[in-house]
PDB file of C-alpha atoms in Angstrom:
ATOM      1  CA  MET A   1      15.788 -97.128 -54.694  1.00  0.00           C
ATOM      2  CA  THR A   2      18.308 -99.898 -54.540  1.00  0.00           C
ATOM      3  CA  THR A   3      20.877 -99.345 -51.786  1.00  0.00           C
ATOM      4  CA  ASP A   4      23.517-101.937 -51.538  1.00  0.00           C
ATOM      5  CA  PHE A   5      25.444 -99.560 -49.362  1.00  0.00           C
ATOM      6  CA  VAL A   6      24.337 -98.707 -45.821  1.00  0.00           C
ATOM      7  CA  PRO A   7      26.633 -96.136 -44.229  1.00  0.00           C
ATOM      8  CA  THR A   8      26.640 -97.691 -40.773  1.00  0.00           C
ATOM      9  CA  ASP A   9      29.781 -95.703 -39.869  1.00  0.00           C
ATOM     10  CA  TYR A  10      27.631 -92.623 -39.973  1.00  0.00           C
ATOM     11  CA  LEU A  11      25.125 -93.804 -37.406  1.00  0.00           C
ATOM     12  CA  PRO A  12      26.964 -91.984 -34.558  1.00  0.00           C
ATOM     13  CA  VAL A  13      26.985 -88.853 -36.683  1.00  0.00           C
ATOM     14  CA  LEU A  14      23.264 -89.189 -37.209  1.00  0.00           C
ATOM     15  CA  ILE A  15      22.654 -89.723 -33.510  1.00  0.00           C
ATOM     16  CA  PHE A  16      24.838 -86.725 -32.770  1.00  0.00           C
ATOM     17  CA  PHE A  17      22.827 -84.499 -35.108  1.00  0.00           C
ATOM     18  CA  VAL A  18      19.546 -85.713 -33.635  1.00  0.00           C
ATOM     19  CA  ILE A  19      20.692 -85.062 -30.051  1.00  0.00           C
ATOM     20  CA  ALA A  20      22.204 -81.673 -30.954  1.00  0.00           C
ATOM     21  CA  GLY A  21      19.035 -80.604 -32.730  1.00  0.00           C
ATOM     22  CA  ALA A  22      16.799 -81.895 -29.934  1.00  0.00           C
ATOM     23  CA  PHE A  23      18.959 -80.131 -27.327  1.00  0.00           C
ATOM     24  CA  GLY A  24      18.572 -76.783 -29.081  1.00  0.00           C
ATOM     25  CA  PHE A  25      14.870 -77.267 -29.635  1.00  0.00           C
ATOM     26  CA  VAL A  26      14.101 -78.409 -26.065  1.00  0.00           C
ATOM     27  CA  THR A  27      16.148 -75.710 -24.353  1.00  0.00           C
ATOM     28  CA  ILE A  28      14.551 -72.932 -26.376  1.00  0.00           C
ATOM     29  CA  LEU A  29      11.099 -74.402 -25.869  1.00  0.00           C
ATOM     30  CA  LEU A  30      11.673 -74.806 -22.093  1.00  0.00           C
ATOM     31  CA  GLY A  31      12.969 -71.277 -21.850  1.00  0.00           C
ATOM     32  CA  LYS A  32       9.919 -69.998 -23.663  1.00  0.00           C
ATOM     33  CA  LEU A  33       7.583 -71.872 -21.304  1.00  0.00           C
ATOM     34  CA  VAL A  34       9.331 -70.972 -18.073  1.00  0.00           C
ATOM     35  CA  ARG A  35      10.526 -67.388 -18.467  1.00  0.00           C
ATOM     36  CA  PRO A  36       8.417 -64.351 -17.500  1.00  0.00           C
ATOM     37  CA  ARG A  37       7.331 -62.212 -20.398  1.00  0.00           C
ATOM     38  CA  ALA A  38       7.529 -58.457 -19.836  1.00  0.00           C
ATOM     39  CA  PRO A  39       8.772 -56.690 -22.965  1.00  0.00           C
ATOM     40  CA  TYR A  40       9.235 -52.980 -23.264  1.00  0.00           C
ATOM     41  CA  ARG A  41      10.725 -50.842 -26.021  1.00  0.00           C
ATOM     42  CA  GLU A  42      14.325 -50.687 -24.787  1.00  0.00           C
ATOM     43  CA  LYS A  43      14.426 -54.385 -24.196  1.00  0.00           C
ATOM     44  CA  LEU A  44      13.325 -55.122 -27.750  1.00  0.00           C
ATOM     45  CA  LEU A  45      16.063 -52.979 -29.336  1.00  0.00           C
ATOM     46  CA  PRO A  46      19.049 -54.780 -30.867  1.00  0.00           C
ATOM     47  CA  TYR A  47      21.661 -55.210 -28.139  1.00  0.00           C
ATOM     48  CA  GLU A  48      24.813 -53.237 -28.862  1.00  0.00           C
ATOM     49  CA  CYS A  49      26.699 -53.447 -25.594  1.00  0.00           C
ATOM     50  CA  GLY A  50      24.244 -51.169 -23.881  1.00  0.00           C
ATOM     51  CA  ALA A  51      24.553 -48.241 -26.256  1.00  0.00           C
ATOM     52  CA  PRO A  52      21.439 -47.306 -28.208  1.00  0.00           C
ATOM     53  CA  PRO A  53      21.712 -48.354 -31.863  1.00  0.00           C
ATOM     54  CA  ILE A  54      22.542 -45.420 -34.125  1.00  0.00           C
ATOM     55  CA  SER A  55      21.475 -46.550 -37.583  1.00  0.00           C
ATOM     56  CA  ASP A  56      20.414 -49.476 -39.706  1.00  0.00           C
ATOM     57  CA  ALA A  57      22.808 -52.405 -39.576  1.00  0.00           C
ATOM     58  CA  ARG A  58      22.518 -52.906 -43.343  1.00  0.00           C
ATOM     59  CA  GLN A  59      25.296 -50.824 -44.708  1.00  0.00           C
ATOM     60  CA  PRO A  60      27.286 -51.534 -47.839  1.00  0.00           C
ATOM     61  CA  PHE A  61      30.543 -53.299 -47.093  1.00  0.00           C
ATOM     62  CA  PRO A  62      33.789 -52.351 -48.799  1.00  0.00           C
ATOM     63  CA  MET A  63      34.779 -54.281 -51.933  1.00  0.00           C
ATOM     64  CA  ARG A  64      37.737 -55.638 -49.987  1.00  0.00           C
ATOM     65  CA  TYR A  65      35.543 -58.222 -48.292  1.00  0.00           C
ATOM     66  CA  TYR A  66      34.491 -59.630 -51.624  1.00  0.00           C
ATOM     67  CA  ILE A  67      38.021 -60.079 -52.893  1.00  0.00           C
ATOM     68  CA  ILE A  68      39.058 -61.736 -49.626  1.00  0.00           C
ATOM     69  CA  ALA A  69      36.072 -64.081 -49.744  1.00  0.00           C
ATOM     70  CA  MET A  70      36.816 -64.902 -53.401  1.00  0.00           C
ATOM     71  CA  LEU A  71      40.470 -65.665 -52.654  1.00  0.00           C
ATOM     72  CA  PHE A  72      39.337 -67.767 -49.704  1.00  0.00           C
ATOM     73  CA  VAL A  73      37.056 -69.866 -51.930  1.00  0.00           C
ATOM     74  CA  LEU A  74      39.884 -70.472 -54.418  1.00  0.00           C
ATOM     75  CA  PHE A  75      42.465 -71.471 -51.830  1.00  0.00           C
ATOM     76  CA  ASP A  76      39.871 -73.577 -50.078  1.00  0.00           C
ATOM     77  CA  ILE A  77      39.389 -75.554 -53.283  1.00  0.00           C
ATOM     78  CA  GLU A  78      43.188 -75.873 -53.541  1.00  0.00           C
ATOM     79  CA  ALA A  79      43.206 -77.321 -50.005  1.00  0.00           C
ATOM     80  CA  VAL A  80      40.440 -79.739 -50.900  1.00  0.00           C
ATOM     81  CA  PHE A  81      42.592 -81.161 -53.686  1.00  0.00           C
ATOM     82  CA  MET A  82      45.295 -81.823 -51.145  1.00  0.00           C
ATOM     83  CA  TYR A  83      43.254 -84.171 -48.940  1.00  0.00           C
ATOM     84  CA  PRO A  84      43.034 -87.126 -51.362  1.00  0.00           C
ATOM     85  CA  TRP A  85      46.602 -86.409 -52.421  1.00  0.00           C
ATOM     86  CA  ALA A  86      47.798 -86.719 -48.825  1.00  0.00           C
ATOM     87  CA  VAL A  87      45.869 -89.957 -48.392  1.00  0.00           C
ATOM     88  CA  VAL A  88      47.409 -91.643 -51.434  1.00  0.00           C
ATOM     89  CA  PHE A  89      50.824 -89.992 -51.203  1.00  0.00           C
ATOM     90  CA  ASN A  90      52.539 -93.202 -50.042  1.00  0.00           C
ATOM     91  CA  LYS A  91      51.248 -95.083 -53.097  1.00  0.00           C
ATOM     92  CA  ILE A  92      52.115 -92.566 -55.827  1.00  0.00           C
ATOM     93  CA  GLY A  93      55.341 -91.239 -54.326  1.00  0.00           C
ATOM     94  CA  VAL A  94      57.608 -88.783 -56.160  1.00  0.00           C
ATOM     95  CA  TYR A  95      55.277 -88.706 -59.171  1.00  0.00           C
ATOM     96  CA  GLY A  96      52.545 -87.350 -56.915  1.00  0.00           C
ATOM     97  CA  LEU A  97      54.901 -84.811 -55.329  1.00  0.00           C
ATOM     98  CA  VAL A  98      55.834 -83.393 -58.752  1.00  0.00           C
ATOM     99  CA  GLU A  99      52.161 -83.142 -59.698  1.00  0.00           C
ATOM    100  CA  MET A 100      51.291 -81.282 -56.531  1.00  0.00           C
ATOM    101  CA  VAL A 101      54.259 -78.954 -56.829  1.00  0.00           C
ATOM    102  CA  LEU A 102      53.126 -78.076 -60.353  1.00  0.00           C
ATOM    103  CA  PHE A 103      49.572 -77.519 -59.159  1.00  0.00           C
ATOM    104  CA  ILE A 104      50.661 -75.295 -56.323  1.00  0.00           C
ATOM    105  CA  THR A 105      53.154 -73.377 -58.469  1.00  0.00           C
ATOM    106  CA  VAL A 106      50.327 -72.289 -60.811  1.00  0.00           C
ATOM    107  CA  LEU A 107      48.272 -71.141 -57.900  1.00  0.00           C
ATOM    108  CA  LEU A 108      51.306 -69.439 -56.388  1.00  0.00           C
ATOM    109  CA  ILE A 109      51.419 -67.224 -59.466  1.00  0.00           C
ATOM    110  CA  GLY A 110      47.906 -66.129 -58.609  1.00  0.00           C
ATOM    111  CA  TYR A 111      48.898 -65.552 -54.995  1.00  0.00           C
ATOM    112  CA  VAL A 112      51.866 -63.412 -55.972  1.00  0.00           C
ATOM    113  CA  TYR A 113      49.624 -61.501 -58.381  1.00  0.00           C
ATOM    114  CA  ALA A 114      47.067 -60.890 -55.652  1.00  0.00           C
ATOM    115  CA  TRP A 115      49.764 -59.824 -53.247  1.00  0.00           C
ATOM    116  CA  GLY A 116      51.357 -57.523 -55.830  1.00  0.00           C
ATOM    117  CA  LYS A 117      48.036 -55.852 -56.661  1.00  0.00           C
ATOM    118  CA  GLY A 118      47.435 -55.146 -52.981  1.00  0.00           C
ATOM    119  CA  ALA A 119      44.368 -57.382 -52.762  1.00  0.00           C
ATOM    120  CA  LEU A 120      45.596 -58.758 -49.449  1.00  0.00           C
ATOM    121  CA  GLU A 121      46.184 -55.392 -47.856  1.00  0.00           C
ATOM    122  CA  TRP A 122      43.858 -54.171 -45.188  1.00  0.00           C
ATOM    123  CA  ASP A 123      44.493 -50.787 -43.729  1.00  0.00           C
TER     124      ASP A 123
ATOM    125  CA  MET B   1      15.400 -96.764 -42.430  1.00  0.00           C
ATOM    126  CA  MET B   2      17.555 -95.699 -45.382  1.00  0.00           C
ATOM    127  CA  GLN B   3      14.434 -94.853 -47.307  1.00  0.00           C
ATOM    128  CA  ALA B   4      13.172 -92.691 -44.415  1.00  0.00           C
ATOM    129  CA  ILE B   5      16.480 -90.810 -44.182  1.00  0.00           C
ATOM    130  CA  PHE B   6      16.556 -90.309 -47.931  1.00  0.00           C
ATOM    131  CA  ILE B   7      13.002 -88.953 -47.953  1.00  0.00           C
ATOM    132  CA  TYR B   8      13.808 -86.607 -45.071  1.00  0.00           C
ATOM    133  CA  LEU B   9      16.942 -85.282 -46.794  1.00  0.00           C
ATOM    134  CA  ALA B  10      15.314 -84.928 -50.201  1.00  0.00           C
ATOM    135  CA  THR B  11      12.288 -83.152 -48.768  1.00  0.00           C
ATOM    136  CA  VAL B  12      14.344 -80.666 -46.793  1.00  0.00           C
ATOM    137  CA  CYS B  13      16.507 -80.078 -49.882  1.00  0.00           C
ATOM    138  CA  VAL B  14      13.535 -79.215 -52.022  1.00  0.00           C
ATOM    139  CA  VAL B  15      11.814 -77.103 -49.355  1.00  0.00           C
ATOM    140  CA  CYS B  16      14.984 -75.163 -48.653  1.00  0.00           C
ATOM    141  CA  ALA B  17      15.670 -74.653 -52.356  1.00  0.00           C
ATOM    142  CA  VAL B  18      12.207 -73.179 -52.727  1.00  0.00           C
ATOM    143  CA  LEU B  19      12.717 -71.025 -49.626  1.00  0.00           C
ATOM    144  CA  THR B  20      16.032 -69.818 -51.003  1.00  0.00           C
ATOM    145  CA  VAL B  21      14.336 -68.224 -53.978  1.00  0.00           C
ATOM    146  CA  SER B  22      11.090 -67.213 -52.271  1.00  0.00           C
ATOM    147  CA  LEU B  23      11.962 -65.732 -48.860  1.00  0.00           C
ATOM    148  CA  ARG B  24      12.043 -61.940 -48.868  1.00  0.00           C
ATOM    149  CA  GLN B  25      14.886 -61.262 -46.475  1.00  0.00           C
ATOM    150  CA  PRO B  26      18.149 -61.794 -48.342  1.00  0.00           C
ATOM    151  CA  VAL B  27      19.949 -63.172 -45.266  1.00  0.00           C
ATOM    152  CA  TYR B  28      17.162 -65.704 -44.738  1.00  0.00           C
ATOM    153  CA  ASN B  29      17.633 -66.826 -48.329  1.00  0.00           C
ATOM    154  CA  VAL B  30      21.298 -67.499 -47.646  1.00  0.00           C
ATOM    155  CA  MET B  31      20.462 -69.411 -44.472  1.00  0.00           C
ATOM    156  CA  ALA B  32      17.953 -71.544 -46.391  1.00  0.00           C
ATOM    157  CA  LEU B  33      20.695 -72.192 -48.898  1.00  0.00           C
ATOM    158  CA  LEU B  34      23.046 -73.243 -46.093  1.00  0.00           C
ATOM    159  CA  THR B  35      20.534 -75.727 -44.777  1.00  0.00           C
ATOM    160  CA  MET B  36      20.153 -77.102 -48.296  1.00  0.00           C
ATOM    161  CA  PHE B  37      23.898 -77.525 -48.687  1.00  0.00           C
ATOM    162  CA  PHE B  38      24.097 -79.526 -45.482  1.00  0.00           C
ATOM    163  CA  HIS B  39      21.270 -81.808 -46.538  1.00  0.00           C
ATOM    164  CA  VAL B  40      22.837 -82.308 -49.972  1.00  0.00           C
ATOM    165  CA  ALA B  41      25.942 -83.418 -48.089  1.00  0.00           C
ATOM    166  CA  GLY B  42      23.717 -85.943 -46.305  1.00  0.00           C
ATOM    167  CA  LEU B  43      22.518 -87.215 -49.671  1.00  0.00           C
ATOM    168  CA  TYR B  44      26.129 -87.704 -50.773  1.00  0.00           C
ATOM    169  CA  VAL B  45      26.759 -89.832 -47.667  1.00  0.00           C
ATOM    170  CA  LEU B  46      23.776 -91.984 -48.617  1.00  0.00           C
ATOM    171  CA  LEU B  47      25.282 -92.338 -52.104  1.00  0.00           C
ATOM    172  CA  ASN B  48      28.537 -93.658 -50.654  1.00  0.00           C
ATOM    173  CA  ALA B  49      30.366 -90.478 -51.684  1.00  0.00           C
ATOM    174  CA  GLU B  50      31.799 -89.488 -48.313  1.00  0.00           C
ATOM    175  CA  PHE B  51      34.606 -87.408 -49.680  1.00  0.00           C
ATOM    176  CA  LEU B  52      32.164 -85.435 -51.802  1.00  0.00           C
ATOM    177  CA  ALA B  53      29.995 -84.917 -48.723  1.00  0.00           C
ATOM    178  CA  VAL B  54      32.857 -83.398 -46.784  1.00  0.00           C
ATOM    179  CA  VAL B  55      33.870 -81.286 -49.789  1.00  0.00           C
ATOM    180  CA  GLN B  56      30.304 -80.113 -50.069  1.00  0.00           C
ATOM    181  CA  ILE B  57      30.463 -78.847 -46.484  1.00  0.00           C
ATOM    182  CA  ILE B  58      33.961 -77.383 -46.704  1.00  0.00           C
ATOM    183  CA  VAL B  59      33.611 -75.658 -50.069  1.00  0.00           C
ATOM    184  CA  TYR B  60      29.890 -74.921 -50.409  1.00  0.00           C
ATOM    185  CA  ALA B  61      28.695 -74.486 -46.818  1.00  0.00           C
ATOM    186  CA  GLY B  62      32.009 -72.976 -45.790  1.00  0.00           C
ATOM    187  CA  ALA B  63      33.539 -70.875 -48.518  1.00  0.00           C
ATOM    188  CA  ILE B  64      30.878 -70.206 -51.146  1.00  0.00           C
ATOM    189  CA  LEU B  65      28.282 -69.277 -48.581  1.00  0.00           C
ATOM    190  CA  VAL B  66      30.658 -66.755 -47.033  1.00  0.00           C
ATOM    191  CA  LEU B  67      31.130 -65.327 -50.557  1.00  0.00           C
ATOM    192  CA  TYR B  68      27.391 -65.064 -50.995  1.00  0.00           C
ATOM    193  CA  LEU B  69      26.988 -63.325 -47.639  1.00  0.00           C
ATOM    194  CA  PHE B  70      29.705 -60.815 -48.554  1.00  0.00           C
ATOM    195  CA  VAL B  71      28.172 -60.165 -51.948  1.00  0.00           C
ATOM    196  CA  LEU B  72      24.861 -59.638 -50.173  1.00  0.00           C
ATOM    197  CA  MET B  73      26.358 -57.081 -47.841  1.00  0.00           C
ATOM    198  CA  LEU B  74      28.230 -55.470 -50.707  1.00  0.00           C
ATOM    199  CA  LEU B  75      25.046 -54.955 -52.688  1.00  0.00           C
ATOM    200  CA  ASN B  76      23.226 -53.580 -49.629  1.00  0.00           C
ATOM    201  CA  LEU B  77      19.971 -55.263 -50.544  1.00  0.00           C
ATOM    202  CA  ARG B  78      16.803 -54.245 -48.816  1.00  0.00           C
ATOM    203  CA  SER B  79      14.242 -56.915 -48.253  1.00  0.00           C
ATOM    204  CA  GLU B  80      12.438 -57.617 -51.474  1.00  0.00           C
ATOM    205  CA  SER B  81       8.932 -56.187 -51.638  1.00  0.00           C
ATOM    206  CA  ARG B  82       7.879 -57.733 -54.917  1.00  0.00           C
ATOM    207  CA  HIS B  83       7.312 -61.402 -54.585  1.00  0.00           C
ATOM    208  CA  LEU B  84       7.583 -62.616 -58.188  1.00  0.00           C
ATOM    209  CA  HIS B  85      10.140 -61.382 -60.629  1.00  0.00           C
ATOM    210  CA  ARG B  86       8.897 -59.935 -63.904  1.00  0.00           C
ATOM    211  CA  GLN B  87      10.465 -62.764 -65.857  1.00  0.00           C
ATOM    212  CA  TRP B  88       8.745 -65.576 -63.939  1.00  0.00           C
ATOM    213  CA  PRO B  89       6.940 -67.040 -66.999  1.00  0.00           C
ATOM    214  CA  PHE B  90      10.296 -67.661 -68.671  1.00  0.00           C
ATOM    215  CA  ALA B  91      11.623 -69.203 -65.457  1.00  0.00           C
ATOM    216  CA  VAL B  92       8.637 -71.530 -65.252  1.00  0.00           C
ATOM    217  CA  LEU B  93       9.074 -72.484 -68.899  1.00  0.00           C
ATOM    218  CA  ILE B  94      12.751 -73.320 -68.519  1.00  0.00           C
ATOM    219  CA  LEU B  95      12.241 -75.091 -65.236  1.00  0.00           C
ATOM    220  CA  GLY B  96       9.394 -77.106 -66.721  1.00  0.00           C
ATOM    221  CA  SER B  97      11.417 -78.265 -69.679  1.00  0.00           C
ATOM    222  CA  VAL B  98      14.406 -79.215 -67.485  1.00  0.00           C
ATOM    223  CA  ALA B  99      12.097 -81.158 -65.156  1.00  0.00           C
ATOM    224  CA  ALA B 100      10.458 -82.927 -68.138  1.00  0.00           C
ATOM    225  CA  MET B 101      13.910 -83.830 -69.437  1.00  0.00           C
ATOM    226  CA  LEU B 102      14.917 -85.280 -66.051  1.00  0.00           C
ATOM    227  CA  VAL B 103      11.709 -87.298 -65.691  1.00  0.00           C
ATOM    228  CA  GLY B 104      12.224 -88.551 -69.247  1.00  0.00           C
ATOM    229  CA  ALA B 105      15.758 -89.603 -68.438  1.00  0.00           C
ATOM    230  CA  MET B 106      14.643 -91.406 -65.331  1.00  0.00           C
ATOM    231  CA  GLN B 107      11.858 -93.204 -67.161  1.00  0.00           C
ATOM    232  CA  ALA B 108      14.375 -94.358 -69.760  1.00  0.00           C
ATOM    233  CA  GLY B 109      16.073 -96.264 -66.947  1.00  0.00           C
ATOM    234  CA  GLY B 110      19.696 -96.699 -66.029  1.00  0.00           C
ATOM    235  CA  PHE B 111      19.303 -95.696 -62.432  1.00  0.00           C
ATOM    236  CA  GLY B 112      20.005 -98.062 -59.574  1.00  0.00           C
ATOM    237  CA  LEU B 113      22.256-100.306 -61.610  1.00  0.00           C
ATOM    238  CA  PRO B 114      25.916-100.648 -60.653  1.00  0.00           C
ATOM    239  CA  THR B 115      27.650 -99.084 -63.630  1.00  0.00           C
ATOM    240  CA  GLY B 116      31.183 -98.028 -64.448  1.00  0.00           C
ATOM    241  CA  GLU B 117      34.519 -99.406 -63.412  1.00  0.00           C
ATOM    242  CA  ALA B 118      34.041 -98.696 -59.744  1.00  0.00           C
ATOM    243  CA  PRO B 119      30.674 -99.651 -58.280  1.00  0.00           C
ATOM    244  CA  ALA B 120      29.986 -99.043 -54.584  1.00  0.00           C
ATOM    245  CA  GLN B 121      31.529-102.333 -53.386  1.00  0.00           C
ATOM    246  CA  VAL B 122      34.891-101.698 -55.094  1.00  0.00           C
ATOM    247  CA  ILE B 123      35.093 -98.175 -53.683  1.00  0.00           C
ATOM    248  CA  GLN B 124      34.197 -99.348 -50.236  1.00  0.00           C
ATOM    249  CA  ALA B 125      36.958-101.944 -50.299  1.00  0.00           C
ATOM    250  CA  VAL B 126      39.653 -99.365 -51.154  1.00  0.00           C
ATOM    251  CA  GLY B 127      38.272 -96.418 -49.247  1.00  0.00           C
ATOM    252  CA  ASN B 128      36.457 -93.451 -50.687  1.00  0.00           C
ATOM    253  CA  THR B 129      39.077 -90.688 -50.452  1.00  0.00           C
ATOM    254  CA  GLU B 130      41.808 -93.109 -51.418  1.00  0.00           C
ATOM    255  CA  SER B 131      40.066 -94.251 -54.596  1.00  0.00           C
ATOM    256  CA  ILE B 132      39.426 -90.654 -55.561  1.00  0.00           C
ATOM    257  CA  GLY B 133      43.053 -89.827 -54.936  1.00  0.00           C
ATOM    258  CA  LEU B 134      44.357 -92.768 -56.934  1.00  0.00           C
ATOM    259  CA  THR B 135      42.116 -92.002 -59.885  1.00  0.00           C
ATOM    260  CA  LEU B 136      42.596 -88.243 -59.810  1.00  0.00           C
ATOM    261  CA  TYR B 137      46.381 -88.265 -59.549  1.00  0.00           C
ATOM    262  CA  THR B 138      47.049 -90.975 -62.138  1.00  0.00           C
ATOM    263  CA  ASP B 139      44.275 -91.293 -64.776  1.00  0.00           C
ATOM    264  CA  TYR B 140      42.982 -87.747 -64.546  1.00  0.00           C
ATOM    265  CA  LEU B 141      46.270 -85.938 -64.139  1.00  0.00           C
ATOM    266  CA  LEU B 142      45.719 -83.455 -66.969  1.00  0.00           C
ATOM    267  CA  PRO B 143      42.256 -82.318 -65.760  1.00  0.00           C
ATOM    268  CA  PHE B 144      43.731 -81.928 -62.284  1.00  0.00           C
ATOM    269  CA  GLU B 145      46.541 -79.693 -63.517  1.00  0.00           C
ATOM    270  CA  LEU B 146      44.086 -77.782 -65.677  1.00  0.00           C
ATOM    271  CA  ALA B 147      41.948 -77.189 -62.601  1.00  0.00           C
ATOM    272  CA  SER B 148      44.832 -75.156 -61.162  1.00  0.00           C
ATOM    273  CA  LEU B 149      44.742 -72.982 -64.291  1.00  0.00           C
ATOM    274  CA  VAL B 150      41.002 -72.503 -63.941  1.00  0.00           C
ATOM    275  CA  LEU B 151      41.523 -71.428 -60.312  1.00  0.00           C
ATOM    276  CA  LEU B 152      44.272 -69.056 -61.401  1.00  0.00           C
ATOM    277  CA  VAL B 153      42.000 -67.490 -64.012  1.00  0.00           C
ATOM    278  CA  ALA B 154      39.255 -67.056 -61.435  1.00  0.00           C
ATOM    279  CA  MET B 155      41.718 -65.448 -59.011  1.00  0.00           C
ATOM    280  CA  ILE B 156      43.105 -63.001 -61.550  1.00  0.00           C
ATOM    281  CA  GLY B 157      39.638 -62.286 -62.910  1.00  0.00           C
ATOM    282  CA  ALA B 158      38.302 -61.366 -59.457  1.00  0.00           C
ATOM    283  CA  ILE B 159      41.237 -59.075 -58.830  1.00  0.00           C
ATOM    284  CA  VAL B 160      41.007 -57.397 -62.238  1.00  0.00           C
ATOM    285  CA  LEU B 161      37.281 -56.800 -61.853  1.00  0.00           C
ATOM    286  CA  THR B 162      37.654 -55.202 -58.417  1.00  0.00           C
ATOM    287  CA  LYS B 163      40.974 -53.483 -59.059  1.00  0.00           C
ATOM    288  CA  LYS B 164      39.415 -50.066 -59.646  1.00  0.00           C
ATOM    289  CA  GLU B 165      37.516 -50.351 -56.352  1.00  0.00           C
ATOM    290  CA  LEU B 166      40.616 -51.442 -54.503  1.00  0.00           C
ATOM    291  CA  ILE B 167      42.593 -48.463 -55.730  1.00  0.00           C
ATOM    292  CA  GLN B 168      39.695 -46.125 -54.992  1.00  0.00           C
ATOM    293  CA  ASP B 169      39.371 -47.436 -51.429  1.00  0.00           C
ATOM    294  CA  HIS B 170      43.070 -46.986 -50.996  1.00  0.00           C
ATOM    295  CA  GLY B 171      43.085 -43.438 -52.333  1.00  0.00           C
ATOM    296  CA  GLU B 172      40.131 -42.362 -50.192  1.00  0.00           C
ATOM    297  CA  GLU B 173      41.708 -43.627 -47.056  1.00  0.00           C
ATOM    298  CA  GLN B 174      45.006 -41.941 -47.786  1.00  0.00           C
ATOM    299  CA  SER B 175      43.595 -38.524 -48.675  1.00  0.00           C
TER     300      SER B 175
END
């Protein structure tokens, strides 16, 4: 593997991840070593604010969640396209603005369609 | 050092990819997938593709994973009791041929050489996000605008496919 590029800027990020991971690991391990262990049935039940659980947590969700997630993915991608655009906006100027307005207009049609079809409603 | 980080990232990627298809609890599969997405982002950083790394986290680890989780809850999957799918011989066959193709391509060479108009040094001088922006919004203007159409089609498609359900939900709640 030839690497002429060493991302030294990311060394703090790496150190951060290592410390964060180690912190989680060590605290859980310490807790496991130190704490007393006296389980009984009620203690092992899933905690639902003190009330005993009624049924299985795995219940089918309404379709609404899917459509919201799908719309979120699409608008997320739209937002991703805006980051490099914002960075180079000073260099490309009005030309870039027109491009982005066109791009957003097309997606706005989808937004209006989604709105009109009631995909954003939640009652 | 770089080699060690690469080996760590690549190993975790492969292990998590295998776990994604082999764990029996659907939510665990998604979590393994999430871990894999993050490590792929790490690989992108090593490849000097910082923007791609961030996009990987925003789009894949953020949005697409949420979509997967919702689909999972929608389908109401129980944990899988059968370990191997009936069609596993076909899967092995296809995977084997793709792997052979990749190994063949790697043996033929071409990796590790600075190719194209913008090798790592050039990109580093301009800035990663900036060079993507400049290329995308000038040379690749048409693909960029077409991408909006693709997104529009996906949006309308998702709504059309779930329209019946949406109306049904609405009707049930009203009655």
